[in-house]
Amino acid sequence: MKKVSLSDSGPKVSEAIYGFWRWKDEGAETTAAIEKTINLCLELGINTFDHADIYGDFTVEEHFGKVIKTKSFKREDIVLFSKCGIRKSDKGDFKYYDTSKDHIINSVNGSLKRLNTDYLDIFLLQHSDFLADPEETAGALAEVVKSGKVKHIGVANFSVFQHQLLASYLRIPIVTNHIELNLMNTTAIEDGRIDFIKQCFSKPLAWAPLAGGRILDGTDEKAMVLRAKLEEIGKKYDANIEQTAVSWLMKLGTLPIIGSLSETRIRNAASASDIQLTNQDWYALYQVVNPF
């Protein structure tokens, strides 16, 4: 799998990215499973890994850090993302957004400690905080970059206007936006997020590339019709449904974030980079869920 520039200011990342949002803490078994997954990804050419402070209730980064500590691979050979911005209430009964300066600084320091690394290649805000002072948020991001703890910054789940607002307070570029995008949810195409990210000379990152499994297993009519079309078009490329659905995202210039714990599905997603859909086939799939 080739490496591509995430934006005109970097960094280089693999065409597919592995994300840990589905992982849970099961003790030493989790560390061993993460190590196995990392090795599989590196074998497939995936060198970019996506974390957030809250994944696995603040445990997944720590498991990943234990693997880094073994020095079975060089830190500089991987690209590490982490995020903050979603917090649990004091009672733990609901979640809320927080991109205050203190939370950003504390989250970066916490992620570095848990991951056993001196720097994050990209640090992202996981969601826009409606109550935040954008100047304070931007100042905190600039501070962690200036300190060397973070190389690049990004956002996740931001609308075009939220993205623009934060960027207006920054002198450093926002290198990407993590967005939900798949053949069951193409709103990022219609509402201008894809166009705006590209206008910023960046590549969008697509989470839930298989719609949380709905594309593969959904029993509703929309999912079944789409699955049949994916199977039909996939035959032209000797590709299965997963490979074809992920290649559809890559054709658009987005980088899929793979979250599966299944080795087979990770391999399928990684091999999608070898499939080059024609424009006609791309639109044939798009029109299944968005008829002209």
PDB file of C-alpha atoms in Angstrom:
ATOM      1  CA  MET A   1       0.000   0.000   0.000  1.00  0.00           C
ATOM      2  CA  LYS A   2       1.438   3.353  -1.000  1.00  0.00           C
ATOM      3  CA  LYS A   3       1.801   6.344   1.309  1.00  0.00           C
ATOM      4  CA  VAL A   4       0.083   9.627   0.476  1.00  0.00           C
ATOM      5  CA  SER A   5       0.295  13.172   1.803  1.00  0.00           C
ATOM      6  CA  LEU A   6      -2.644  13.919   4.070  1.00  0.00           C
ATOM      7  CA  SER A   7      -2.376  17.576   3.130  1.00  0.00           C
ATOM      8  CA  ASP A   8      -0.011  19.936   1.356  1.00  0.00           C
ATOM      9  CA  SER A   9       1.772  20.347   4.695  1.00  0.00           C
ATOM     10  CA  GLY A  10       1.918  16.648   5.532  1.00  0.00           C
ATOM     11  CA  PRO A  11       2.231  14.132   6.972  1.00  0.00           C
ATOM     12  CA  LYS A  12       2.571  10.997   4.842  1.00  0.00           C
ATOM     13  CA  VAL A  13       0.036   8.332   5.810  1.00  0.00           C
ATOM     14  CA  SER A  14      -1.073   4.972   4.466  1.00  0.00           C
ATOM     15  CA  GLU A  15      -4.060   4.936   2.099  1.00  0.00           C
ATOM     16  CA  ALA A  16      -6.040   3.094   4.755  1.00  0.00           C
ATOM     17  CA  ILE A  17      -5.856   3.860   8.468  1.00  0.00           C
ATOM     18  CA  TYR A  18      -6.564   1.574  11.378  1.00  0.00           C
ATOM     19  CA  GLY A  19      -8.780   2.953  14.158  1.00  0.00           C
ATOM     20  CA  PHE A  20      -9.274   1.598  17.678  1.00  0.00           C
ATOM     21  CA  TRP A  21     -12.733   2.928  18.541  1.00  0.00           C
ATOM     22  CA  ARG A  22     -14.235  -0.573  18.891  1.00  0.00           C
ATOM     23  CA  TRP A  23     -11.630  -1.948  21.272  1.00  0.00           C
ATOM     24  CA  LYS A  24     -12.311  -2.619  24.955  1.00  0.00           C
ATOM     25  CA  ASP A  25     -10.094  -3.306  27.930  1.00  0.00           C
ATOM     26  CA  GLU A  26      -9.684  -7.014  28.610  1.00  0.00           C
ATOM     27  CA  GLY A  27      -6.333  -6.879  30.351  1.00  0.00           C
ATOM     28  CA  ALA A  28      -3.221  -8.537  28.940  1.00  0.00           C
ATOM     29  CA  GLU A  29      -5.322 -10.179  26.225  1.00  0.00           C
ATOM     30  CA  THR A  30      -6.023  -6.731  24.773  1.00  0.00           C
ATOM     31  CA  THR A  31      -2.321  -5.851  24.636  1.00  0.00           C
ATOM     32  CA  ALA A  32      -1.553  -9.118  22.831  1.00  0.00           C
ATOM     33  CA  ALA A  33      -4.449  -8.638  20.403  1.00  0.00           C
ATOM     34  CA  ILE A  34      -3.403  -5.059  19.629  1.00  0.00           C
ATOM     35  CA  GLU A  35       0.164  -6.192  18.985  1.00  0.00           C
ATOM     36  CA  LYS A  36      -1.131  -8.838  16.583  1.00  0.00           C
ATOM     37  CA  THR A  37      -3.288  -6.255  14.794  1.00  0.00           C
ATOM     38  CA  ILE A  38      -0.410  -3.773  14.534  1.00  0.00           C
ATOM     39  CA  ASN A  39       1.825  -6.437  13.003  1.00  0.00           C
ATOM     40  CA  LEU A  40      -0.912  -7.406  10.543  1.00  0.00           C
ATOM     41  CA  CYS A  41      -1.415  -3.782   9.530  1.00  0.00           C
ATOM     42  CA  LEU A  42       2.300  -3.199   9.033  1.00  0.00           C
ATOM     43  CA  GLU A  43       2.468  -6.372   6.920  1.00  0.00           C
ATOM     44  CA  LEU A  44      -0.331  -4.963   4.739  1.00  0.00           C
ATOM     45  CA  GLY A  45       1.316  -1.540   4.458  1.00  0.00           C
ATOM     46  CA  ILE A  46      -0.957   0.224   6.958  1.00  0.00           C
ATOM     47  CA  ASN A  47       1.342   2.292   9.156  1.00  0.00           C
ATOM     48  CA  THR A  48      -1.184   4.856  10.433  1.00  0.00           C
ATOM     49  CA  PHE A  49      -3.154   4.316  13.645  1.00  0.00           C
ATOM     50  CA  ASP A  50      -6.047   6.369  14.981  1.00  0.00           C
ATOM     51  CA  HIS A  51      -6.725   6.744  18.715  1.00  0.00           C
ATOM     52  CA  ALA A  52      -8.733   8.974  21.039  1.00  0.00           C
ATOM     53  CA  ASP A  53      -8.274   9.535  24.734  1.00  0.00           C
ATOM     54  CA  ILE A  54     -11.664   7.995  25.564  1.00  0.00           C
ATOM     55  CA  TYR A  55     -11.362   4.792  23.505  1.00  0.00           C
ATOM     56  CA  GLY A  56     -11.876   1.767  25.706  1.00  0.00           C
ATOM     57  CA  ASP A  57     -12.609   4.095  28.630  1.00  0.00           C
ATOM     58  CA  PHE A  58      -9.075   5.534  28.522  1.00  0.00           C
ATOM     59  CA  THR A  59      -7.378   2.120  28.260  1.00  0.00           C
ATOM     60  CA  VAL A  60      -6.695   1.449  24.577  1.00  0.00           C
ATOM     61  CA  GLU A  61      -3.878   3.983  24.244  1.00  0.00           C
ATOM     62  CA  GLU A  62      -2.187   2.401  27.250  1.00  0.00           C
ATOM     63  CA  HIS A  63      -2.308  -1.055  25.652  1.00  0.00           C
ATOM     64  CA  PHE A  64      -0.898   0.368  22.421  1.00  0.00           C
ATOM     65  CA  GLY A  65       1.831   2.095  24.438  1.00  0.00           C
ATOM     66  CA  LYS A  66       2.872  -1.216  25.959  1.00  0.00           C
ATOM     67  CA  VAL A  67       3.430  -2.514  22.432  1.00  0.00           C
ATOM     68  CA  ILE A  68       5.484   0.579  21.538  1.00  0.00           C
ATOM     69  CA  LYS A  69       7.589  -0.045  24.650  1.00  0.00           C
ATOM     70  CA  THR A  70       8.637  -3.479  23.346  1.00  0.00           C
ATOM     71  CA  LYS A  71      10.364  -1.689  20.441  1.00  0.00           C
ATOM     72  CA  SER A  72       9.279  -4.397  17.994  1.00  0.00           C
ATOM     73  CA  PHE A  73       9.031  -1.599  15.416  1.00  0.00           C
ATOM     74  CA  LYS A  74      10.487   1.901  15.179  1.00  0.00           C
ATOM     75  CA  ARG A  75       8.294   4.743  16.410  1.00  0.00           C
ATOM     76  CA  GLU A  76       9.237   6.798  13.348  1.00  0.00           C
ATOM     77  CA  ASP A  77       7.883   4.060  11.080  1.00  0.00           C
ATOM     78  CA  ILE A  78       4.309   4.582  12.264  1.00  0.00           C
ATOM     79  CA  VAL A  79       1.948   7.562  12.210  1.00  0.00           C
ATOM     80  CA  LEU A  80      -0.050   8.115  15.386  1.00  0.00           C
ATOM     81  CA  PHE A  81      -3.292  10.067  15.667  1.00  0.00           C
ATOM     82  CA  SER A  82      -5.116  10.862  18.872  1.00  0.00           C
ATOM     83  CA  LYS A  83      -8.141  13.002  19.678  1.00  0.00           C
ATOM     84  CA  CYS A  84      -9.953  14.708  22.512  1.00  0.00           C
ATOM     85  CA  GLY A  85     -13.131  16.692  22.996  1.00  0.00           C
ATOM     86  CA  ILE A  86     -15.702  14.185  24.247  1.00  0.00           C
ATOM     87  CA  ARG A  87     -15.947  13.798  28.023  1.00  0.00           C
ATOM     88  CA  LYS A  88     -18.110  11.925  30.496  1.00  0.00           C
ATOM     89  CA  SER A  89     -20.150  13.841  33.062  1.00  0.00           C
ATOM     90  CA  ASP A  90     -19.111  13.662  36.713  1.00  0.00           C
ATOM     91  CA  LYS A  91     -21.750  11.002  37.354  1.00  0.00           C
ATOM     92  CA  GLY A  92     -20.902   9.209  34.121  1.00  0.00           C
ATOM     93  CA  ASP A  93     -24.502   9.314  32.943  1.00  0.00           C
ATOM     94  CA  PHE A  94     -23.979  11.404  29.788  1.00  0.00           C
ATOM     95  CA  LYS A  95     -21.279  12.761  27.506  1.00  0.00           C
ATOM     96  CA  TYR A  96     -20.496  16.342  26.616  1.00  0.00           C
ATOM     97  CA  TYR A  97     -18.018  18.300  24.484  1.00  0.00           C
ATOM     98  CA  ASP A  98     -14.990  20.154  25.843  1.00  0.00           C
ATOM     99  CA  THR A  99     -12.276  21.836  23.781  1.00  0.00           C
ATOM    100  CA  SER A 100     -11.109  24.235  26.490  1.00  0.00           C
ATOM    101  CA  LYS A 101      -7.399  24.981  26.752  1.00  0.00           C
ATOM    102  CA  ASP A 102      -6.945  22.990  29.952  1.00  0.00           C
ATOM    103  CA  HIS A 103      -8.669  19.919  28.562  1.00  0.00           C
ATOM    104  CA  ILE A 104      -6.651  19.988  25.326  1.00  0.00           C
ATOM    105  CA  ILE A 105      -3.314  20.365  27.149  1.00  0.00           C
ATOM    106  CA  ASN A 106      -4.180  17.660  29.684  1.00  0.00           C
ATOM    107  CA  SER A 107      -5.435  15.308  26.993  1.00  0.00           C
ATOM    108  CA  VAL A 108      -2.274  15.643  24.881  1.00  0.00           C
ATOM    109  CA  ASN A 109      -0.091  14.993  27.914  1.00  0.00           C
ATOM    110  CA  GLY A 110      -2.230  12.034  28.925  1.00  0.00           C
ATOM    111  CA  SER A 111      -2.138  10.475  25.459  1.00  0.00           C
ATOM    112  CA  LEU A 112       1.633  10.863  25.232  1.00  0.00           C
ATOM    113  CA  LYS A 113       2.071   9.154  28.575  1.00  0.00           C
ATOM    114  CA  ARG A 114      -0.311   6.292  27.772  1.00  0.00           C
ATOM    115  CA  LEU A 115       1.146   5.769  24.293  1.00  0.00           C
ATOM    116  CA  ASN A 116       4.772   5.836  25.497  1.00  0.00           C
ATOM    117  CA  THR A 117       5.749   8.402  22.893  1.00  0.00           C
ATOM    118  CA  ASP A 118       7.220  11.895  22.864  1.00  0.00           C
ATOM    119  CA  TYR A 119       4.941  13.229  20.146  1.00  0.00           C
ATOM    120  CA  LEU A 120       1.707  12.705  18.220  1.00  0.00           C
ATOM    121  CA  ASP A 121       1.859  12.985  14.456  1.00  0.00           C
ATOM    122  CA  ILE A 122      -1.675  14.395  14.416  1.00  0.00           C
ATOM    123  CA  PHE A 123      -3.877  15.597  17.256  1.00  0.00           C
ATOM    124  CA  LEU A 124      -7.533  16.159  16.453  1.00  0.00           C
ATOM    125  CA  LEU A 125     -10.551  17.682  18.126  1.00  0.00           C
ATOM    126  CA  GLN A 126     -13.119  14.891  18.145  1.00  0.00           C
ATOM    127  CA  HIS A 127     -16.121  17.190  17.981  1.00  0.00           C
ATOM    128  CA  SER A 128     -16.837  20.909  17.895  1.00  0.00           C
ATOM    129  CA  ASP A 129     -17.595  22.297  21.343  1.00  0.00           C
ATOM    130  CA  PHE A 130     -20.544  24.667  20.936  1.00  0.00           C
ATOM    131  CA  LEU A 131     -19.601  26.572  24.109  1.00  0.00           C
ATOM    132  CA  ALA A 132     -15.880  26.910  23.460  1.00  0.00           C
ATOM    133  CA  ASP A 133     -14.042  30.155  22.872  1.00  0.00           C
ATOM    134  CA  PRO A 134     -12.523  29.480  19.425  1.00  0.00           C
ATOM    135  CA  GLU A 135      -9.577  31.777  20.134  1.00  0.00           C
ATOM    136  CA  GLU A 136      -8.756  29.818  23.307  1.00  0.00           C
ATOM    137  CA  THR A 137      -9.119  26.493  21.503  1.00  0.00           C
ATOM    138  CA  ALA A 138      -6.905  27.649  18.646  1.00  0.00           C
ATOM    139  CA  GLY A 139      -4.335  28.981  21.094  1.00  0.00           C
ATOM    140  CA  ALA A 140      -4.139  25.625  22.881  1.00  0.00           C
ATOM    141  CA  LEU A 141      -3.647  23.802  19.572  1.00  0.00           C
ATOM    142  CA  ALA A 142      -0.907  26.219  18.562  1.00  0.00           C
ATOM    143  CA  GLU A 143       0.754  25.716  21.944  1.00  0.00           C
ATOM    144  CA  VAL A 144       0.957  21.913  21.702  1.00  0.00           C
ATOM    145  CA  VAL A 145       2.390  22.197  18.198  1.00  0.00           C
ATOM    146  CA  LYS A 146       4.958  24.805  19.247  1.00  0.00           C
ATOM    147  CA  SER A 147       6.024  22.574  22.154  1.00  0.00           C
ATOM    148  CA  GLY A 148       6.805  19.714  19.739  1.00  0.00           C
ATOM    149  CA  LYS A 149       4.308  17.397  21.409  1.00  0.00           C
ATOM    150  CA  VAL A 150       2.100  17.491  18.302  1.00  0.00           C
ATOM    151  CA  LYS A 151       3.301  17.684  14.686  1.00  0.00           C
ATOM    152  CA  HIS A 152      -0.027  18.466  12.985  1.00  0.00           C
ATOM    153  CA  ILE A 153      -3.613  19.227  13.969  1.00  0.00           C
ATOM    154  CA  GLY A 154      -6.958  18.123  12.593  1.00  0.00           C
ATOM    155  CA  VAL A 155     -10.651  17.944  13.424  1.00  0.00           C
ATOM    156  CA  ALA A 156     -13.337  15.286  13.409  1.00  0.00           C
ATOM    157  CA  ASN A 157     -17.076  15.530  12.780  1.00  0.00           C
ATOM    158  CA  PHE A 158     -16.857  19.267  12.050  1.00  0.00           C
ATOM    159  CA  SER A 159     -19.265  20.989   9.687  1.00  0.00           C
ATOM    160  CA  VAL A 160     -17.872  23.319   7.036  1.00  0.00           C
ATOM    161  CA  PHE A 161     -18.667  26.393   9.158  1.00  0.00           C
ATOM    162  CA  GLN A 162     -17.163  24.880  12.326  1.00  0.00           C
ATOM    163  CA  HIS A 163     -14.032  24.016  10.340  1.00  0.00           C
ATOM    164  CA  GLN A 164     -13.835  27.533   8.909  1.00  0.00           C
ATOM    165  CA  LEU A 165     -14.387  29.168  12.296  1.00  0.00           C
ATOM    166  CA  LEU A 166     -11.525  27.338  13.971  1.00  0.00           C
ATOM    167  CA  ALA A 167      -9.226  27.826  10.963  1.00  0.00           C
ATOM    168  CA  SER A 168      -9.825  31.588  11.081  1.00  0.00           C
ATOM    169  CA  TYR A 169      -8.103  31.719  14.489  1.00  0.00           C
ATOM    170  CA  LEU A 170      -5.125  29.590  13.458  1.00  0.00           C
ATOM    171  CA  ARG A 171      -1.885  30.254  11.619  1.00  0.00           C
ATOM    172  CA  ILE A 172      -1.168  26.539  11.329  1.00  0.00           C
ATOM    173  CA  PRO A 173      -3.170  24.378   8.926  1.00  0.00           C
ATOM    174  CA  ILE A 174      -5.896  21.916   9.835  1.00  0.00           C
ATOM    175  CA  VAL A 175      -4.692  18.899   7.869  1.00  0.00           C
ATOM    176  CA  THR A 176      -7.882  16.799   7.798  1.00  0.00           C
ATOM    177  CA  ASN A 177     -11.425  16.261   9.008  1.00  0.00           C
ATOM    178  CA  HIS A 178     -12.587  12.820  10.164  1.00  0.00           C
ATOM    179  CA  ILE A 179     -16.112  12.448   8.841  1.00  0.00           C
ATOM    180  CA  GLU A 180     -18.663   9.672   8.658  1.00  0.00           C
ATOM    181  CA  LEU A 181     -18.874   8.625   5.032  1.00  0.00           C
ATOM    182  CA  ASN A 182     -20.004   5.433   3.364  1.00  0.00           C
ATOM    183  CA  LEU A 183     -22.446   4.309   0.710  1.00  0.00           C
ATOM    184  CA  MET A 184     -25.272   4.356   3.260  1.00  0.00           C
ATOM    185  CA  ASN A 185     -24.435   7.866   4.424  1.00  0.00           C
ATOM    186  CA  THR A 186     -23.190  10.255   1.735  1.00  0.00           C
ATOM    187  CA  THR A 187     -24.275  13.516   3.397  1.00  0.00           C
ATOM    188  CA  ALA A 188     -20.659  14.742   3.525  1.00  0.00           C
ATOM    189  CA  ILE A 189     -20.741  14.853  -0.273  1.00  0.00           C
ATOM    190  CA  GLU A 190     -24.031  16.725  -0.489  1.00  0.00           C
ATOM    191  CA  ASP A 191     -23.444  19.237   2.331  1.00  0.00           C
ATOM    192  CA  GLY A 192     -20.080  20.414   1.003  1.00  0.00           C
ATOM    193  CA  ARG A 193     -17.734  18.932   3.611  1.00  0.00           C
ATOM    194  CA  ILE A 194     -15.835  16.845   1.057  1.00  0.00           C
ATOM    195  CA  ASP A 195     -15.437  19.844  -1.265  1.00  0.00           C
ATOM    196  CA  PHE A 196     -14.286  22.117   1.543  1.00  0.00           C
ATOM    197  CA  ILE A 197     -11.702  19.662   2.842  1.00  0.00           C
ATOM    198  CA  LYS A 198     -10.321  19.307  -0.678  1.00  0.00           C
ATOM    199  CA  GLN A 199     -10.364  23.083  -1.084  1.00  0.00           C
ATOM    200  CA  CYS A 200      -8.040  23.166   1.938  1.00  0.00           C
ATOM    201  CA  PHE A 201      -5.646  20.855   0.009  1.00  0.00           C
ATOM    202  CA  SER A 202      -6.372  18.037   2.446  1.00  0.00           C
ATOM    203  CA  LYS A 203      -7.736  14.510   2.223  1.00  0.00           C
ATOM    204  CA  PRO A 204     -10.843  13.574   4.197  1.00  0.00           C
ATOM    205  CA  LEU A 205     -10.762  10.575   6.514  1.00  0.00           C
ATOM    206  CA  ALA A 206     -13.861   8.374   6.345  1.00  0.00           C
ATOM    207  CA  TRP A 207     -14.963   6.578   9.482  1.00  0.00           C
ATOM    208  CA  ALA A 208     -17.564   3.780   9.428  1.00  0.00           C
ATOM    209  CA  PRO A 209     -16.645   2.884   5.818  1.00  0.00           C
ATOM    210  CA  LEU A 210     -19.033  -0.100   5.931  1.00  0.00           C
ATOM    211  CA  ALA A 211     -21.749   1.786   7.835  1.00  0.00           C
ATOM    212  CA  GLY A 212     -21.074  -0.112  11.024  1.00  0.00           C
ATOM    213  CA  GLY A 213     -21.602  -3.414   9.227  1.00  0.00           C
ATOM    214  CA  ARG A 214     -24.944  -2.421   7.704  1.00  0.00           C
ATOM    215  CA  ILE A 215     -23.553  -2.642   4.179  1.00  0.00           C
ATOM    216  CA  LEU A 216     -22.552  -6.251   4.828  1.00  0.00           C
ATOM    217  CA  ASP A 217     -25.359  -7.449   7.070  1.00  0.00           C
ATOM    218  CA  GLY A 218     -28.225  -4.948   6.928  1.00  0.00           C
ATOM    219  CA  THR A 219     -31.647  -6.473   6.351  1.00  0.00           C
ATOM    220  CA  ASP A 220     -33.447  -3.281   5.305  1.00  0.00           C
ATOM    221  CA  GLU A 221     -34.320  -2.859   1.641  1.00  0.00           C
ATOM    222  CA  LYS A 222     -31.815  -0.071   1.017  1.00  0.00           C
ATOM    223  CA  ALA A 223     -28.933  -2.175   2.359  1.00  0.00           C
ATOM    224  CA  MET A 224     -29.963  -5.257   0.393  1.00  0.00           C
ATOM    225  CA  VAL A 225     -30.301  -3.348  -2.898  1.00  0.00           C
ATOM    226  CA  LEU A 226     -26.904  -1.725  -2.364  1.00  0.00           C
ATOM    227  CA  ARG A 227     -25.305  -5.038  -1.475  1.00  0.00           C
ATOM    228  CA  ALA A 228     -26.596  -6.594  -4.683  1.00  0.00           C
ATOM    229  CA  LYS A 229     -25.131  -3.730  -6.723  1.00  0.00           C
ATOM    230  CA  LEU A 230     -21.790  -3.988  -4.918  1.00  0.00           C
ATOM    231  CA  GLU A 231     -21.699  -7.686  -5.674  1.00  0.00           C
ATOM    232  CA  GLU A 232     -22.568  -7.080  -9.338  1.00  0.00           C
ATOM    233  CA  ILE A 233     -19.910  -4.411  -9.868  1.00  0.00           C
ATOM    234  CA  GLY A 234     -17.351  -6.218  -7.734  1.00  0.00           C
ATOM    235  CA  LYS A 235     -17.381  -9.170 -10.108  1.00  0.00           C
ATOM    236  CA  LYS A 236     -15.825  -6.958 -12.791  1.00  0.00           C
ATOM    237  CA  TYR A 237     -12.818  -6.432 -10.526  1.00  0.00           C
ATOM    238  CA  ASP A 238     -12.704  -9.868  -8.906  1.00  0.00           C
ATOM    239  CA  ALA A 239     -13.563  -8.086  -5.661  1.00  0.00           C
ATOM    240  CA  ASN A 240     -15.933  -8.866  -2.818  1.00  0.00           C
ATOM    241  CA  ILE A 241     -18.534  -6.511  -1.344  1.00  0.00           C
ATOM    242  CA  GLU A 242     -16.194  -5.065   1.308  1.00  0.00           C
ATOM    243  CA  GLN A 243     -13.382  -4.383  -1.130  1.00  0.00           C
ATOM    244  CA  THR A 244     -15.742  -2.700  -3.583  1.00  0.00           C
ATOM    245  CA  ALA A 245     -17.381  -0.508  -0.921  1.00  0.00           C
ATOM    246  CA  VAL A 246     -14.002   0.667   0.404  1.00  0.00           C
ATOM    247  CA  SER A 247     -12.612   1.242  -3.096  1.00  0.00           C
ATOM    248  CA  TRP A 248     -15.636   3.509  -3.724  1.00  0.00           C
ATOM    249  CA  LEU A 249     -14.400   5.738  -0.885  1.00  0.00           C
ATOM    250  CA  MET A 250     -10.835   5.710  -2.166  1.00  0.00           C
ATOM    251  CA  LYS A 251     -12.003   6.698  -5.655  1.00  0.00           C
ATOM    252  CA  LEU A 252     -13.437   9.846  -4.082  1.00  0.00           C
ATOM    253  CA  GLY A 253     -10.050  10.727  -2.624  1.00  0.00           C
ATOM    254  CA  THR A 254     -10.899   9.808   0.962  1.00  0.00           C
ATOM    255  CA  LEU A 255      -8.872   7.606   3.278  1.00  0.00           C
ATOM    256  CA  PRO A 256     -10.965   4.946   5.056  1.00  0.00           C
ATOM    257  CA  ILE A 257     -10.515   4.272   8.753  1.00  0.00           C
ATOM    258  CA  ILE A 258     -10.763   0.532   9.322  1.00  0.00           C
ATOM    259  CA  GLY A 259     -12.197  -0.438  12.685  1.00  0.00           C
ATOM    260  CA  SER A 260     -12.807  -4.155  12.346  1.00  0.00           C
ATOM    261  CA  LEU A 261     -11.307  -6.663  14.761  1.00  0.00           C
ATOM    262  CA  SER A 262     -11.491  -9.348  12.066  1.00  0.00           C
ATOM    263  CA  GLU A 263      -8.270 -10.200  10.228  1.00  0.00           C
ATOM    264  CA  THR A 264     -10.224 -11.070   7.081  1.00  0.00           C
ATOM    265  CA  ARG A 265     -12.003  -7.731   7.033  1.00  0.00           C
ATOM    266  CA  ILE A 266      -8.785  -5.826   7.657  1.00  0.00           C
ATOM    267  CA  ARG A 267      -7.201  -7.635   4.723  1.00  0.00           C
ATOM    268  CA  ASN A 268     -10.230  -6.926   2.529  1.00  0.00           C
ATOM    269  CA  ALA A 269     -10.147  -3.224   3.314  1.00  0.00           C
ATOM    270  CA  ALA A 270      -6.401  -2.972   2.764  1.00  0.00           C
ATOM    271  CA  SER A 271      -6.584  -4.710  -0.615  1.00  0.00           C
ATOM    272  CA  ALA A 272      -9.268  -2.265  -1.797  1.00  0.00           C
ATOM    273  CA  SER A 273      -6.472   0.128  -2.744  1.00  0.00           C
ATOM    274  CA  ASP A 274      -5.658  -2.191  -5.646  1.00  0.00           C
ATOM    275  CA  ILE A 275      -9.124  -1.733  -7.175  1.00  0.00           C
ATOM    276  CA  GLN A 276      -9.625   1.142  -9.589  1.00  0.00           C
ATOM    277  CA  LEU A 277     -13.340   1.681 -10.159  1.00  0.00           C
ATOM    278  CA  THR A 278     -14.340   3.452 -13.350  1.00  0.00           C
ATOM    279  CA  ASN A 279     -16.245   6.719 -13.016  1.00  0.00           C
ATOM    280  CA  GLN A 280     -19.316   4.964 -14.395  1.00  0.00           C
ATOM    281  CA  ASP A 281     -19.181   2.234 -11.772  1.00  0.00           C
ATOM    282  CA  TRP A 282     -18.623   4.789  -8.994  1.00  0.00           C
ATOM    283  CA  TYR A 283     -21.746   6.688 -10.024  1.00  0.00           C
ATOM    284  CA  ALA A 284     -23.726   3.483 -10.485  1.00  0.00           C
ATOM    285  CA  LEU A 285     -23.135   2.743  -6.789  1.00  0.00           C
ATOM    286  CA  TYR A 286     -23.803   6.332  -5.715  1.00  0.00           C
ATOM    287  CA  GLN A 287     -27.139   6.373  -7.529  1.00  0.00           C
ATOM    288  CA  VAL A 288     -28.378   3.279  -5.711  1.00  0.00           C
ATOM    289  CA  VAL A 289     -28.810   5.477  -2.627  1.00  0.00           C
ATOM    290  CA  ASN A 290     -28.924   8.914  -4.309  1.00  0.00           C
ATOM    291  CA  PRO A 291     -30.877   8.574  -7.553  1.00  0.00           C
ATOM    292  CA  PHE A 292     -30.539  11.547  -9.886  1.00  0.00           C
TER     293      PHE A 292
END
